[in-house]
């Protein structure tokens, strides 16, 4: 069928099983072709095709509210709700979002991007529904990776007590981005691989042939089947039942008969239900099916026939790679690398292979990762927590209350700082400086290049304080020299200049050289400063800059409020011009496009500095 012609999911109600299967094949082809051009979350969406179709067949969106956790796997939902024609703009500037968006469709009742919010959101929508005396269903679809996060236990704890009617669909593909971890995962694994799962499937088929498709007998039949499964095959209790939910499953998430049967039964239940659905991540695209690293979870454009991911910048290296390689170069027996489920994105696989006993993947558990690191440091270990800037938002209190307050020797590698591009507003790394700068004891550094990065990591290893090293998603040249420590709180002059000073850090140091060159052609000489330490700052150097009595500019890929510039303003009454991100959420797009929109591209900064200097002269 022509996927682009789908307007809304109503058409699914009339489709036969064969037609549903054909539709799944067509949607998979569409996803592979489309994502190969734009990039996007491929594997998770390929795995959830039948499940999403079945949900839309059984329920009535938008009256029934369907929430996808993280919502990186909501592409099939987007297709079924009439958004296929926009897929060539997926994750691009002003294009279709890669996540659910309330403004995009009446079929998107909630928004996310960060994981594990769907159960709390579903309960909120369900309690609100009951207060409004409405009758709609609320369905949350959550992956086995995301359900391991602490927020979900807060929500389950509450759901189990209120017994509010809602449906949780646990999409268990045995994978987070890479292989899932943890005791809950092991519990699900046991259920999934119970040798009798096949037996349950046969029984499901049997059940279907004996009972009418709707009504009480169906619900009863399922309950019996579930109880039998539990009694006979599992020695311990099912965790969700112990928490007060009705558990159905495990069921085959690629089989329409099973899916419809259990979804219809859940519809009949007046209590909270969790349906455990087994799916295969990457299904239908062999390269993604066989991926255990998470390479095909979120992917850039690729050649769909050969499975070759296009690398536009083969000579450059990602900051994540440089950081993890530097840790390997500087490795000692006490260093412990910790990741909250981002082994692949943080480029820690090589470290894990080389030092398996010094590597910990805690799953999607940012808060836990940070407290764990803090306690490890109390045992004289040197934890290195690699965490994306936007996910560090989850760990704020742990950085403040635990790590900084106890002044512990924890190194936090803050990855994906600045504009991250296609993931958009939930993932922009533009807030960390604002929330970290006021915290006492903490050292915050942003290297300008790979050599400075390795040197800062060496400094961090040898400094018994909380030490944050910030770096972006960009790729740069990887140069190696013998690592040497950098004196804490020192800045570096990059160019001399008597007409004014431009203070910047991170990738903007290199990019600002172009601004300085252009200004020079206009006979404006600006001193360029690499403020590699954002805290503590180089007070001596900054005082010299103040004494020059010339315009001072601070150029940052960070929120203006709480930026380095605003911090500097608190210690001088001199006029400082801050070029930073205004009070707005930055949407999706390429970094260059977004910097231009924010007037933070080098050309805009060049023009602004030129104007200011001319005014000052
Ligand atoms: C708070 C937070 N941490 C990390 C991530 C990065 N992330 C996005 S999807 C994902 C894995 C989700 O796994 P699962 O829930 O099993 O879904 P699947 O993709 O396997 O369907 C992770 C770690 C995130 N979005 N939010």
XYZ file of C-alpha atoms and ligand atoms in Angstrom:
643
model
C 0.000 0.000 0.000
C 1.071 3.584 -0.495
C 2.231 4.565 2.977
C 2.086 8.254 2.084
C -1.691 8.037 1.630
C -2.413 7.015 5.238
C -4.396 9.826 6.865
C -5.383 8.286 10.191
C -5.455 4.840 11.834
C -9.187 4.124 11.346
C -8.537 2.094 8.189
C -6.800 -0.585 10.275
C -10.076 -1.772 11.852
C -11.179 -3.485 8.648
C -7.894 -5.105 7.677
C -7.446 -8.885 7.657
C -4.437 -10.525 9.259
C -2.822 -10.930 5.835
C -3.396 -7.250 5.047
C -1.911 -6.264 8.398
C 1.155 -8.371 7.666
C 1.523 -6.788 4.216
C 1.195 -3.360 5.779
C 3.983 -4.225 8.242
C 6.242 -5.200 5.341
C 5.468 -1.947 3.524
C 6.068 0.150 6.643
C 9.423 -1.548 7.237
C 10.478 -0.829 3.628
C 9.369 2.769 4.034
C 11.294 3.160 7.305
C 14.515 1.685 5.934
C 14.422 3.796 2.761
C 13.440 6.973 4.531
C 15.845 6.699 7.490
C 18.703 5.741 5.154
C 18.370 9.275 3.736
C 17.715 11.338 6.862
C 19.190 9.239 9.644
C 17.119 8.459 12.750
C 16.174 5.774 15.257
C 16.032 2.758 12.972
C 16.212 -0.439 15.062
C 13.685 0.496 17.738
C 11.105 1.403 15.092
C 11.656 -1.704 12.981
C 11.005 -3.766 16.086
C 7.717 -2.162 17.007
C 5.829 -2.225 13.676
C 3.245 -4.958 14.428
C 2.821 -3.790 18.027
C 2.043 -0.207 16.967
C -0.351 -1.374 14.248
C -2.156 -3.673 16.704
C -2.467 -0.891 19.304
C -3.999 1.425 16.727
C -6.323 -1.340 15.531
C -7.617 -2.163 18.993
C -7.746 1.351 20.459
C -9.143 4.613 19.122
C -6.550 7.366 18.997
C -6.764 10.307 19.657
C -9.623 9.591 22.110
C -7.479 6.854 23.621
C -4.131 8.312 24.561
C -0.985 6.535 23.409
C 2.292 7.560 25.034
C 5.613 6.248 23.783
C 8.397 6.330 26.367
C 11.372 8.382 25.103
C 9.293 8.311 21.876
C 12.291 7.600 19.657
C 10.259 4.531 18.607
C 7.124 6.511 17.625
C 7.836 6.599 13.861
C 5.288 3.864 13.045
C 2.744 5.750 15.144
C 3.608 8.881 13.148
C 3.083 7.006 9.889
C -0.284 5.597 10.995
C -1.434 9.036 12.102
C -0.836 10.635 8.707
C 2.696 11.963 8.958
C 4.468 9.736 6.398
C 4.696 12.517 3.759
C 6.832 14.540 6.184
C 9.419 11.819 6.729
C 11.890 13.358 4.287
C 12.184 16.225 6.814
C 12.633 13.937 9.832
C 14.871 15.483 12.535
C 15.774 18.355 10.254
C 15.479 22.100 10.691
C 11.762 22.958 10.944
C 10.932 19.365 9.969
C 9.190 16.378 11.538
C 10.371 15.743 15.091
C 12.075 12.469 15.959
C 9.900 12.317 19.097
C 6.204 12.719 19.948
C 5.175 16.380 19.786
C 1.852 17.735 20.971
C 2.039 20.569 18.423
C 2.628 18.101 15.603
C -0.465 15.925 15.955
C -3.615 15.435 18.017
C -2.441 11.805 18.264
C 0.542 12.840 20.433
C -0.829 13.322 23.961
C 2.566 13.760 25.658
C 6.169 14.633 24.777
C 9.533 13.156 25.721
C 13.071 12.618 24.507
C 14.493 11.622 27.863
C 13.528 8.160 29.014
C 11.241 6.631 31.603
C 8.637 9.371 31.982
C 5.741 7.500 30.340
C 4.375 5.652 33.381
C 4.096 8.803 35.488
C 2.604 10.605 32.495
C 0.092 7.798 31.881
C -0.990 7.823 35.517
C -1.427 11.607 35.402
C -3.550 11.387 32.264
C -5.572 8.511 33.755
C -6.235 10.258 37.081
C -7.174 13.417 35.142
C -9.496 11.350 32.940
C -11.238 9.878 35.985
C -11.620 13.314 37.567
C -13.129 14.557 34.302
C -15.416 11.486 34.220
C -14.132 10.540 30.763
C -13.950 6.967 29.519
C -10.871 6.836 27.308
C -7.970 4.411 27.647
C -4.429 5.497 28.454
C -1.653 3.315 27.052
C 2.056 3.699 27.800
C 4.571 1.798 25.668
C 7.930 1.452 27.368
C 11.085 -0.489 26.509
C 12.902 -2.939 28.791
C 15.815 -0.473 28.913
C 13.716 2.503 29.931
C 11.679 0.655 32.550
C 14.883 0.057 34.526
C 15.103 3.756 35.447
C 14.151 4.885 38.947
C 11.268 7.143 37.877
C 9.404 4.043 36.730
C 9.545 2.550 40.230
C 8.134 5.734 41.684
C 5.321 5.498 39.126
C 4.727 1.744 39.590
C 4.673 2.241 43.345
C 1.924 4.811 42.881
C -0.001 2.915 40.175
C -0.005 -0.262 42.263
C -1.572 1.639 45.122
C -4.153 3.746 43.283
C -5.132 0.805 41.037
C -6.022 3.374 38.393
C -7.107 1.817 35.111
C -4.321 2.148 32.579
C -2.347 -0.097 30.264
C 1.415 -0.445 30.234
C 2.964 -2.255 27.314
C 6.453 -3.447 28.087
C 8.238 -3.701 24.738
C 10.972 -6.161 25.642
C 13.597 -6.556 22.928
C 16.361 -7.531 25.344
C 18.221 -4.384 24.380
C 18.627 -0.860 25.661
C 20.777 0.999 23.106
C 23.252 -1.822 23.444
C 22.638 -5.013 25.421
C 20.405 -4.277 28.397
C 21.780 -4.759 31.931
C 20.528 -5.202 35.496
C 18.552 -7.470 37.776
C 15.185 -6.478 36.293
C 16.582 -7.370 32.910
C 17.585 -10.761 34.320
C 14.065 -11.209 35.708
C 12.539 -10.443 32.301
C 15.112 -12.696 30.697
C 13.937 -15.575 32.875
C 10.328 -15.022 31.882
C 11.264 -14.550 28.238
C 13.352 -17.639 28.008
C 11.162 -19.872 30.199
C 11.323 -23.036 28.157
C 7.548 -23.086 28.204
C 7.011 -19.766 26.486
C 6.256 -21.724 23.317
C 3.768 -23.718 25.317
C 1.999 -20.535 26.369
C 1.815 -19.504 22.752
C 0.122 -22.754 21.825
C -2.261 -22.288 24.711
C -3.025 -18.762 23.514
C -3.980 -20.093 20.109
C -6.120 -22.761 21.775
C -7.776 -20.149 23.933
C -8.568 -18.023 20.934
C -10.346 -20.822 19.158
C -12.561 -21.479 22.200
C -13.723 -18.097 23.351
C -15.549 -15.215 21.727
C -13.272 -12.350 20.815
C -14.776 -9.822 23.222
C -16.365 -9.937 26.627
C -15.805 -11.464 30.022
C -14.779 -14.979 28.932
C -11.805 -13.556 27.099
C -10.603 -11.679 30.159
C -11.147 -14.733 32.372
C -9.400 -17.023 29.924
C -6.379 -14.796 29.806
C -6.291 -14.546 33.578
C -6.306 -18.319 33.890
C -3.621 -18.708 31.288
C -1.490 -16.140 33.042
C -1.964 -17.739 36.440
C -1.080 -21.137 35.042
C 2.025 -19.735 33.451
C 3.044 -18.105 36.688
C 2.308 -21.105 38.859
C 3.845 -23.708 36.653
C 6.820 -22.035 35.084
C 8.107 -19.347 37.414
C 9.308 -20.229 40.843
C 9.345 -16.680 42.143
C 6.615 -14.036 41.847
C 6.344 -11.758 38.879
C 7.654 -8.397 40.005
C 4.770 -6.446 38.471
C 2.142 -8.620 40.139
C 3.885 -8.157 43.443
C 3.586 -4.409 42.867
C -0.161 -4.701 42.304
C -0.519 -4.726 38.523
C -2.148 -7.407 36.392
C 0.580 -9.020 34.310
C -0.173 -10.545 30.851
C 2.479 -12.279 28.874
C 5.017 -12.854 27.632
C 3.513 -12.568 24.165
C 4.955 -12.477 20.685
C 5.050 -8.858 19.551
C 5.140 -9.804 15.883
C 2.013 -11.991 15.954
C -1.217 -10.093 15.302
C -3.440 -12.817 16.828
C -1.643 -12.717 20.146
C -1.333 -8.954 20.180
C -5.013 -8.333 19.488
C -6.120 -10.969 21.965
C -4.167 -9.506 24.865
C -4.776 -5.869 23.970
C -8.513 -6.565 23.873
C -8.307 -8.305 27.234
C -6.431 -5.358 28.726
C -9.132 -3.080 27.360
C -11.711 -5.003 29.409
C -9.774 -4.831 32.651
C -10.664 -2.209 35.224
C -7.301 -2.426 36.951
C -3.844 -1.392 35.805
C -2.449 -3.963 33.389
C 1.044 -4.593 32.122
C 1.401 -6.575 28.893
C 4.852 -8.040 28.396
C 5.535 -8.113 24.671
C 8.625 -9.716 23.179
C 9.941 -8.043 20.036
C 13.074 -8.180 17.951
C 14.953 -4.904 17.684
C 15.890 -4.107 14.072
C 13.480 -6.719 12.654
C 13.469 -6.902 8.872
C 16.887 -5.316 8.295
C 19.591 -7.949 8.825
C 22.345 -5.445 9.663
C 20.199 -4.056 12.495
C 18.903 -7.456 13.599
C 22.428 -8.674 14.290
C 23.601 -5.504 16.013
C 24.592 -5.977 19.657
C 26.555 -2.717 19.978
C 23.685 -0.307 19.319
C 25.185 0.966 16.059
C 21.759 0.891 14.367
C 19.786 2.273 17.328
C 20.217 5.881 16.244
C 21.980 6.136 12.939
C 23.046 8.767 10.398
C 22.302 8.389 6.675
C 23.434 5.003 5.286
C 23.555 2.944 2.128
C 20.643 0.594 2.655
C 21.915 -2.179 0.374
C 25.417 -2.500 1.780
C 24.568 -1.326 5.314
C 27.422 1.182 5.158
C 26.880 4.160 7.415
C 27.998 7.326 5.636
C 30.901 9.078 7.352
C 31.159 12.645 6.083
C 34.201 13.405 8.162
C 36.479 10.354 8.041
C 39.628 12.289 8.982
C 38.138 13.749 12.145
C 37.522 12.089 15.504
C 34.609 12.592 17.897
C 35.285 14.213 21.254
C 33.824 11.096 22.939
C 36.440 8.973 21.208
C 39.258 11.338 22.168
C 38.127 11.386 25.793
C 37.790 7.626 26.141
C 41.089 7.043 24.328
C 42.762 9.549 26.655
C 41.415 7.640 29.666
C 42.879 4.449 28.193
C 46.248 6.201 27.676
C 46.234 7.472 31.254
C 44.706 4.332 32.764
C 45.674 3.208 36.240
C 44.201 0.405 38.317
C 41.917 2.746 40.311
C 40.096 4.380 37.418
C 36.532 3.097 36.983
C 34.563 4.188 33.918
C 30.821 4.418 34.513
C 28.139 4.845 31.875
C 24.367 5.160 32.256
C 23.509 2.980 29.217
C 25.560 5.015 26.746
C 28.530 2.706 26.097
C 28.276 3.134 22.351
C 27.585 6.894 22.228
C 30.323 7.568 24.778
C 32.729 5.363 22.815
C 33.588 3.229 25.838
C 33.528 -0.169 24.133
C 37.303 -0.350 23.722
C 37.779 0.625 27.373
C 35.291 -2.072 28.421
C 37.112 -4.697 26.374
C 40.519 -3.723 27.745
C 39.481 -3.221 31.393
C 36.268 -5.206 31.985
C 36.708 -5.070 35.763
C 36.965 -1.289 35.726
C 33.873 -0.698 33.591
C 30.318 -0.336 34.893
C 27.170 0.115 32.811
C 24.397 0.944 35.282
C 21.617 1.058 32.681
C 19.522 4.195 32.250
C 20.192 5.404 35.775
C 21.964 8.756 35.774
C 21.275 9.555 39.426
C 22.456 6.153 40.569
C 25.597 6.399 38.399
C 26.631 9.609 40.153
C 26.022 8.436 43.723
C 27.755 5.151 42.930
C 30.728 7.129 41.610
C 30.779 9.287 44.711
C 30.890 6.254 46.995
C 33.583 4.604 44.863
C 35.718 7.708 45.313
C 35.351 7.286 49.089
C 37.003 3.898 48.586
C 39.919 5.659 46.842
C 38.821 4.737 43.347
C 38.875 7.374 40.610
C 35.472 7.204 38.956
C 35.037 8.674 35.513
C 31.318 9.121 34.789
C 30.658 9.756 31.135
C 27.282 11.443 30.767
C 25.529 13.544 28.141
C 24.969 17.164 29.170
C 21.183 16.964 28.822
C 20.983 13.701 30.808
C 23.104 15.252 33.562
C 20.017 17.397 34.220
C 18.640 14.233 35.845
C 21.660 14.012 38.144
C 21.786 17.579 39.438
C 21.116 16.875 43.089
C 23.589 14.007 43.084
C 26.338 16.288 41.732
C 25.467 18.958 44.294
C 24.342 17.051 47.392
C 26.721 14.120 47.122
C 29.759 14.760 44.951
C 30.408 18.493 45.358
C 29.323 18.782 48.982
C 31.591 15.928 50.017
C 34.261 17.387 47.710
C 34.860 13.954 46.201
C 37.337 13.023 43.561
C 34.871 12.201 40.798
C 35.578 13.041 37.164
C 32.471 13.802 35.137
C 32.942 13.714 31.375
C 30.089 15.908 30.149
C 29.496 14.819 26.571
C 27.264 16.446 23.891
C 27.648 19.966 25.304
C 26.294 22.744 23.124
C 23.985 22.363 20.146
C 23.509 18.684 19.328
C 21.432 18.991 16.163
C 18.813 16.493 15.065
C 17.606 15.281 18.475
C 16.401 18.802 19.159
C 15.259 20.590 22.264
C 15.276 17.668 24.709
C 18.906 16.871 23.931
C 20.607 20.270 23.536
C 23.555 20.452 25.934
C 23.125 24.106 26.766
C 22.095 24.133 30.423
C 24.893 22.326 32.279
C 27.090 25.359 32.783
C 24.162 27.350 34.153
C 23.347 24.720 36.736
C 26.930 23.732 37.611
C 28.613 27.133 37.980
C 26.982 28.029 41.324
C 28.053 24.753 42.970
C 30.997 25.141 45.399
C 34.109 22.875 45.179
C 33.531 21.934 41.579
C 36.114 22.416 38.819
C 34.696 22.917 35.334
C 36.860 22.829 32.217
C 36.242 22.903 28.472
C 39.198 21.936 26.273
C 39.756 23.718 22.959
C 41.383 20.713 21.233
C 42.439 17.104 21.687
C 45.833 17.849 23.250
C 44.294 20.132 25.853
C 41.618 17.496 26.436
C 44.120 14.752 27.291
C 46.059 17.213 29.449
C 42.900 18.159 31.345
C 42.050 14.505 31.912
C 45.539 13.968 33.342
C 44.977 17.024 35.558
C 41.598 15.659 36.668
C 43.083 12.260 37.542
C 45.650 13.973 39.756
C 43.300 16.508 41.404
C 41.304 15.327 44.381
C 38.176 17.367 43.640
C 34.994 17.028 41.621
C 36.189 17.739 38.093
C 33.887 18.253 35.101
C 35.280 18.190 31.585
C 32.829 19.433 28.963
C 32.992 18.570 25.263
C 30.689 18.643 22.286
C 29.208 16.273 19.724
C 31.500 17.686 17.025
C 34.423 15.929 15.407
C 37.900 17.426 15.487
C 41.524 16.530 14.665
C 42.955 14.023 17.112
C 46.564 14.909 17.870
C 48.573 13.144 20.537
C 51.499 14.498 22.543
C 52.923 13.465 25.893
C 50.179 14.314 28.416
C 51.075 17.115 30.820
C 49.034 18.676 33.592
C 47.526 22.152 33.250
C 47.532 24.517 36.224
C 43.970 24.685 37.550
C 42.203 27.969 36.839
C 44.501 29.181 34.095
C 43.379 30.693 30.817
C 45.420 30.932 27.647
C 45.990 33.790 25.235
C 45.465 32.683 21.624
C 45.984 36.033 19.837
C 47.099 39.446 21.047
C 44.992 42.537 20.347
C 44.612 46.031 21.731
C 41.069 46.951 20.608
C 39.161 44.541 22.811
C 39.045 40.986 24.165
C 37.015 37.983 23.052
C 36.783 35.314 25.756
C 35.553 31.904 24.689
C 36.058 28.150 25.285
C 35.626 24.700 23.743
C 35.006 24.465 19.993
C 34.395 28.205 19.764
C 38.137 28.864 20.357
C 39.069 27.367 16.988
C 35.994 28.843 15.291
C 36.739 32.311 16.721
C 40.118 32.423 14.983
C 38.187 33.095 11.790
C 36.400 36.054 13.444
C 39.737 37.489 14.608
C 41.191 37.170 11.096
C 38.225 38.946 9.504
C 38.378 41.745 12.067
C 42.086 42.153 11.415
C 41.298 42.868 7.774
C 39.110 45.723 9.068
C 42.087 46.891 11.143
C 40.466 45.763 14.391
C 42.803 43.818 16.649
C 41.099 41.601 19.174
C 42.764 39.559 21.866
C 41.385 35.997 21.800
C 41.324 34.140 25.118
C 40.793 30.429 25.689
C 38.907 30.304 28.999
C 39.576 26.591 29.402
C 38.678 26.744 33.092
C 35.154 28.019 33.603
C 35.556 27.436 37.310
C 37.805 28.505 38.921
C 38.402 31.306 36.457
C 41.819 32.891 35.838
C 41.322 35.915 38.095
C 44.797 37.291 37.461
C 44.396 37.202 33.700
C 40.824 38.521 33.872
C 41.971 41.473 35.997
C 44.540 42.330 33.323
C 41.785 42.240 30.703
C 39.632 44.561 32.826
C 42.510 46.991 33.277
C 42.874 47.397 29.510
C 39.581 49.275 29.627
C 38.529 47.961 26.227
C 35.335 46.167 25.207
C 35.035 42.613 26.535
C 33.030 39.957 24.692
C 32.199 36.462 25.918
C 31.111 33.996 23.234
C 29.392 30.810 24.429
C 27.325 27.873 23.191
C 25.442 27.943 26.455
C 22.411 29.682 27.964
C 23.169 33.370 28.535
C 21.679 33.228 32.014
C 24.237 31.515 34.206
C 26.904 31.569 31.512
C 30.594 32.313 32.002
C 29.845 35.850 30.810
C 27.144 36.361 33.418
C 29.483 34.935 36.088
C 32.240 37.372 35.029
C 29.729 40.204 35.221
C 29.230 39.491 38.907
C 32.890 40.250 39.630
C 33.337 43.461 37.639
C 31.250 46.527 36.931
C 32.782 46.769 33.442
C 30.451 46.321 30.545
C 30.668 42.787 29.179
C 28.793 41.723 26.047
C 27.614 38.122 26.194
C 26.974 36.254 22.969
C 25.020 33.232 24.218
C 21.711 31.441 23.914
C 18.665 33.549 24.785
C 15.798 32.423 27.019
C 14.349 29.870 24.616
C 14.385 26.138 23.888
C 16.514 25.438 20.832
C 14.727 23.161 18.375
C 16.182 20.601 15.970
C 18.419 21.290 12.988
C 22.051 21.218 11.983
C 24.358 23.018 14.406
C 25.297 25.564 11.711
C 21.625 26.317 10.955
C 20.751 26.747 14.599
C 23.782 28.915 15.397
C 22.775 31.135 12.483
C 19.193 31.370 13.707
C 20.499 32.314 17.174
C 22.928 34.811 15.562
C 25.788 32.892 17.133
C 27.513 31.884 13.892
C 30.965 33.344 13.328
C 29.736 35.809 10.697
C 27.104 37.296 13.026
C 29.635 37.550 15.864
C 32.161 39.207 13.533
C 29.573 41.846 12.574
C 28.490 42.444 16.166
C 32.067 42.869 17.429
C 32.915 45.179 14.530
C 29.915 47.409 15.362
C 30.700 47.502 19.057
C 34.367 48.355 18.496
C 33.477 51.106 16.001
C 31.024 52.540 18.550
C 33.670 52.398 21.290
C 36.371 54.136 19.204
C 17.364 9.952 30.707
C 17.866 9.349 29.434
N 19.028 8.654 29.431
C 19.488 8.114 28.286
C 18.784 8.254 27.119
C 19.340 7.699 25.825
N 18.493 6.625 25.297
C 17.581 6.814 24.344
S 16.763 5.436 23.936
C 17.674 4.525 25.019
C 17.469 3.049 25.125
C 16.085 2.741 25.376
O 15.977 1.354 25.428
P 14.557 0.716 25.489
O 13.701 1.477 26.425
O 14.712 -0.729 25.739
O 13.959 0.988 24.038
P 14.351 0.334 22.630
O 15.094 1.390 21.887
O 15.180 -0.879 22.874
O 13.064 0.034 21.989
C 18.588 5.314 25.705
C 19.542 4.838 26.708
C 17.584 8.991 27.167
N 16.848 9.200 26.073
N 17.142 9.516 28.322
